[in-house]
Coordinates of C-alpha atoms in Angstrom, one line a residue:
M1 CA 155.5 40.3 143.0
G2 CA 159.0 41.6 144.3
S3 CA 159.9 45.1 145.0
A4 CA 162.3 45.1 142.1
T5 CA 159.5 44.0 139.9
T6 CA 157.1 46.7 141.2
Q7 CA 159.7 49.3 140.1
A8 CA 160.5 47.8 136.7
L9 CA 156.9 47.4 136.0
A10 CA 156.2 51.1 136.8
A11 CA 159.0 52.3 134.6
S12 CA 157.8 50.1 131.7
I13 CA 154.2 51.3 132.2
Q14 CA 155.4 54.9 131.8
T15 CA 157.4 54.0 128.6
L16 CA 154.4 52.7 127.1
A17 CA 152.2 55.5 128.2
A18 CA 154.7 57.9 126.6
A19 CA 154.6 56.0 123.3
K20 CA 152.8 57.6 120.3
D21 CA 150.4 55.7 118.0
V22 CA 150.0 52.7 120.2
T23 CA 147.8 50.3 118.2
L24 CA 146.4 46.8 118.3
D25 CA 149.5 45.7 116.3
T26 CA 151.7 47.1 119.1
A27 CA 149.7 44.9 121.5
R28 CA 150.0 42.0 119.1
E29 CA 153.8 42.4 119.0
L30 CA 154.2 42.7 122.9
F31 CA 152.2 39.3 123.3
A32 CA 154.4 37.7 120.7
A33 CA 157.3 39.1 122.6
A34 CA 156.0 37.7 125.9
H35 CA 155.4 34.1 124.2
A36 CA 158.7 34.1 122.8
V37 CA 160.5 35.0 126.0
G38 CA 158.3 32.8 128.0
D39 CA 158.9 29.8 125.8
S40 CA 162.7 30.0 125.9
S41 CA 164.7 29.7 129.4
Q42 CA 167.7 30.9 127.6
L43 CA 166.2 34.1 126.3
S44 CA 164.3 34.9 129.5
G45 CA 167.3 34.3 131.4
A46 CA 169.5 36.4 129.5
L47 CA 166.9 39.3 129.5
A48 CA 166.4 39.0 133.3
D49 CA 170.0 38.6 134.3
P50 CA 170.8 41.3 136.7
A51 CA 174.5 40.6 136.3
A52 CA 174.5 41.5 132.5
P53 CA 174.8 45.2 131.6
A54 CA 171.6 47.0 130.6
A55 CA 173.0 47.7 127.3
A56 CA 173.9 44.0 126.7
R57 CA 170.2 43.1 127.5
Q58 CA 169.0 45.9 125.1
N59 CA 171.3 44.3 122.3
V60 CA 169.5 41.0 122.8
V61 CA 166.2 42.8 122.2
T62 CA 167.5 44.3 119.0
A63 CA 169.0 41.0 117.7
V64 CA 165.7 38.9 118.6
F65 CA 163.0 41.4 118.0
G66 CA 164.6 43.8 115.4
G67 CA 161.6 43.1 112.9
L68 CA 159.1 44.7 115.4
S69 CA 157.8 48.2 115.3
A70 CA 160.0 51.2 116.9
N71 CA 157.2 51.5 119.5
T72 CA 157.6 47.7 120.8
Q73 CA 161.3 47.8 120.6
A74 CA 161.2 50.9 122.6
V75 CA 159.1 49.4 125.3
L76 CA 161.0 46.2 125.4
K77 CA 164.2 47.9 125.6
T78 CA 162.9 49.8 128.9
V79 CA 161.7 46.5 130.2
V80 CA 165.0 44.7 130.0
S81 CA 167.0 47.6 131.2
E82 CA 165.2 47.4 134.5
R83 CA 165.9 45.0 137.2
W84 CA 163.2 42.4 137.6
S85 CA 162.9 40.0 140.7
N86 CA 163.1 36.7 138.2
A87 CA 162.5 35.8 134.8
D88 CA 158.8 34.8 135.3
E89 CA 158.1 38.1 136.7
L90 CA 159.7 39.6 133.5
V91 CA 157.4 37.6 131.3
D92 CA 154.4 38.7 133.4
G93 CA 155.5 42.2 132.8
I94 CA 155.6 42.1 129.3
D95 CA 152.2 40.3 129.0
E96 CA 150.8 43.1 131.3
L97 CA 152.1 45.8 128.9
A98 CA 150.4 44.0 126.1
I99 CA 147.1 43.9 127.8
R100 CA 147.7 47.8 128.5
A101 CA 148.5 48.4 124.9
S102 CA 145.3 46.5 123.8
T103 CA 143.2 48.9 126.2
I104 CA 145.0 52.1 124.9
A105 CA 144.2 51.0 121.2
D106 CA 140.7 51.2 121.7
A107 CA 139.5 53.6 124.5
G108 CA 135.8 52.9 123.6
A109 CA 135.7 49.3 123.8
D110 CA 134.1 47.6 126.9
I111 CA 136.9 45.4 127.4
E112 CA 136.3 44.6 131.0
G113 CA 132.6 43.7 130.4
E114 CA 133.7 41.5 127.5
L115 CA 136.4 39.6 129.4
F116 CA 134.0 39.3 132.4
G117 CA 131.2 37.9 130.1
F118 CA 133.7 35.4 128.7
S119 CA 134.8 34.4 132.2
R120 CA 131.0 33.7 133.0
V121 CA 130.7 31.5 129.8
V122 CA 133.9 29.5 130.9
A123 CA 132.5 29.1 134.4
A124 CA 129.2 27.8 133.2
N125 CA 131.0 25.3 130.9
P126 CA 133.4 23.0 132.7
E127 CA 134.2 21.3 129.4
L128 CA 135.2 24.7 127.8
E129 CA 137.3 25.4 130.7
L130 CA 139.0 22.0 130.4
A131 CA 139.8 22.4 126.8
L132 CA 141.3 25.8 127.1
G133 CA 143.3 24.7 130.2
S134 CA 144.3 21.3 129.1
R135 CA 148.1 20.6 128.3
L136 CA 147.0 18.2 125.7
G137 CA 145.5 20.9 123.1
G138 CA 148.0 22.7 121.1
Q139 CA 148.3 26.5 121.2
D140 CA 146.9 27.1 117.7
A141 CA 143.8 24.9 118.5
K142 CA 143.1 26.7 121.6
S143 CA 143.4 30.0 119.9
A144 CA 141.1 29.0 117.0
L145 CA 138.5 27.8 119.5
V146 CA 138.5 31.1 121.0
D147 CA 138.4 33.1 117.7
R148 CA 135.2 30.9 116.9
L149 CA 133.5 31.8 120.1
L150 CA 134.3 35.4 120.0
T151 CA 134.3 36.5 116.4
G152 CA 131.6 38.9 115.8
T153 CA 130.5 39.2 119.4
T154 CA 133.6 40.8 120.9
S155 CA 135.8 43.9 120.2
A156 CA 139.2 43.1 118.7
P157 CA 141.0 44.1 121.9
A158 CA 139.3 41.7 124.0
A159 CA 139.5 38.9 121.6
L160 CA 143.3 39.4 121.2
I161 CA 143.6 39.4 125.0
V162 CA 141.9 36.2 125.4
S163 CA 143.4 34.5 122.4
S164 CA 146.8 35.4 123.6
L165 CA 146.3 34.2 127.2
V166 CA 145.1 30.9 126.2
R167 CA 148.1 30.3 124.0
Q168 CA 150.4 30.7 127.1
P169 CA 148.6 30.1 130.4
R170 CA 151.9 29.4 132.2
E171 CA 150.2 26.8 134.8
R172 CA 147.2 29.3 135.5
R173 CA 143.6 28.4 134.9
I174 CA 141.9 30.5 132.4
R175 CA 139.5 32.2 134.7
Q176 CA 142.5 33.4 136.8
L177 CA 144.2 34.8 133.8
L178 CA 140.9 36.7 132.8
N179 CA 140.5 38.1 136.2
R180 CA 144.1 39.4 136.1
A181 CA 143.5 40.8 132.6
M182 CA 140.3 42.6 133.9
R183 CA 142.2 44.2 136.7
I184 CA 145.0 45.5 134.4
V185 CA 142.4 47.0 131.9
S186 CA 140.6 48.7 134.9
D187 CA 143.8 50.1 136.2
Q188 CA 144.9 51.4 132.8
R189 CA 141.7 53.1 132.8
D190 CA 142.1 54.5 136.3
R191 CA 138.9 52.8 137.5
V192 CA 138.1 49.8 139.8
V193 CA 135.9 46.7 139.0
A194 CA 132.9 45.9 141.3
T195 CA 131.3 42.5 140.8
V196 CA 127.7 42.8 141.8
Y197 CA 125.6 39.7 142.8
S198 CA 121.8 40.0 142.2
A199 CA 118.9 37.8 142.2
S200 CA 117.7 39.4 138.9
A201 CA 119.0 41.7 136.3
L202 CA 119.5 45.4 137.1
S203 CA 117.8 48.1 135.0
D204 CA 119.9 50.7 133.5
A205 CA 118.7 53.2 136.0
Q206 CA 119.6 50.9 139.0
R207 CA 123.1 50.4 137.3
A208 CA 123.6 54.0 137.0
R209 CA 122.6 54.7 140.7
L210 CA 124.8 51.8 141.9
G211 CA 127.7 53.1 139.9
E212 CA 127.3 56.6 141.2
A213 CA 127.0 55.5 145.0
L214 CA 130.2 53.2 144.6
S215 CA 132.0 56.0 142.8
R216 CA 131.5 58.4 145.6
R217 CA 132.5 55.6 148.2
Y218 CA 135.7 54.7 146.4
D219 CA 136.6 58.1 145.1
G220 CA 136.9 57.2 141.4
Q221 CA 135.0 55.6 138.5
V222 CA 133.6 52.2 139.0
A223 CA 132.9 49.6 136.4
L224 CA 130.1 47.2 137.2
N225 CA 130.0 43.3 136.4
V226 CA 126.6 42.0 137.3
V227 CA 126.2 38.2 138.2
I228 CA 122.7 36.8 138.2
D229 CA 122.6 34.7 141.6
P230 CA 119.1 33.3 142.6
T231 CA 120.6 32.4 146.0
I232 CA 120.9 36.1 146.8
I233 CA 117.1 36.2 147.0
G234 CA 116.8 39.9 147.1
G235 CA 119.2 43.0 147.6
L236 CA 122.8 43.0 146.5
R237 CA 126.3 41.9 147.3
V238 CA 129.1 43.9 146.1
Q239 CA 132.7 42.8 146.0
I240 CA 135.5 45.2 145.0
A241 CA 139.0 43.4 145.4
D242 CA 138.7 42.2 149.0
D243 CA 136.2 44.5 150.0
V244 CA 132.5 43.0 150.4
I245 CA 129.5 45.0 150.9
D246 CA 126.7 42.3 151.5
G247 CA 123.2 43.7 151.5
S248 CA 121.6 40.7 150.4
I249 CA 118.4 39.0 151.9
S250 CA 120.2 35.7 152.1
A251 CA 123.1 37.3 154.2
R252 CA 120.4 38.7 156.5
L253 CA 118.6 35.5 156.8
A254 CA 121.9 33.7 157.6
D255 CA 122.5 36.5 160.3
L256 CA 119.3 35.9 161.8
R257 CA 119.4 32.0 161.8
Q258 CA 122.8 32.4 163.7
K259 CA 121.4 34.8 166.2
L260 CA 118.5 32.5 166.9
A261 CA 120.9 29.6 167.2
G262 CA 123.2 31.3 169.5

């Protein structure tokens, strides 16, 4: 991400945060705008053109997206008034705002956990991953497949995020998109995500103790995503971004074997 994009995204996030009555419809509109801009090189080029006056770019928003809500138009006008490193990062920025709007719309939904759960389903089903990532399938067919899989089991914000991402992956794998979405949701909620690898399921008490310990270490709220991995044997391996805390028995055995071999 270029420095211009970093500043543009920060300003756009502030506008979204200041908006009143952000609902799931706001998120739907932002996703629709991201898709429209991403599907048209002419539109994305016009909105990301640094040589064009900001007012001219905002006029394009009014002309193209005048049917959207006032909230969404205000956010989009902030987006295009900023300077982005390139058109692709502009589209990514609108997409991120849509994910953040989905998160704001339902503060009580376990969106990170639901996205993580779906990513594990995809990881365990190569045919599903291929179907969602293939260029051969139409956008509507992929979205319908996701709807069938998630209806009744997932919150509306999580279902909207997944359905929207598979409609326009922009050369990215579905798990990569889901991981990015999880990071955005966590950032919106001012917490970090810890992926915990364990040989068996953790009890509620164990999850609570681990969450408290990690929150103290990382000075903030931590959301836990648990992966059952029999190769761990015992203990835990915790990954937060690039930081890995490996207290698993398998890691200790590997270390012992290395010392014996050396």
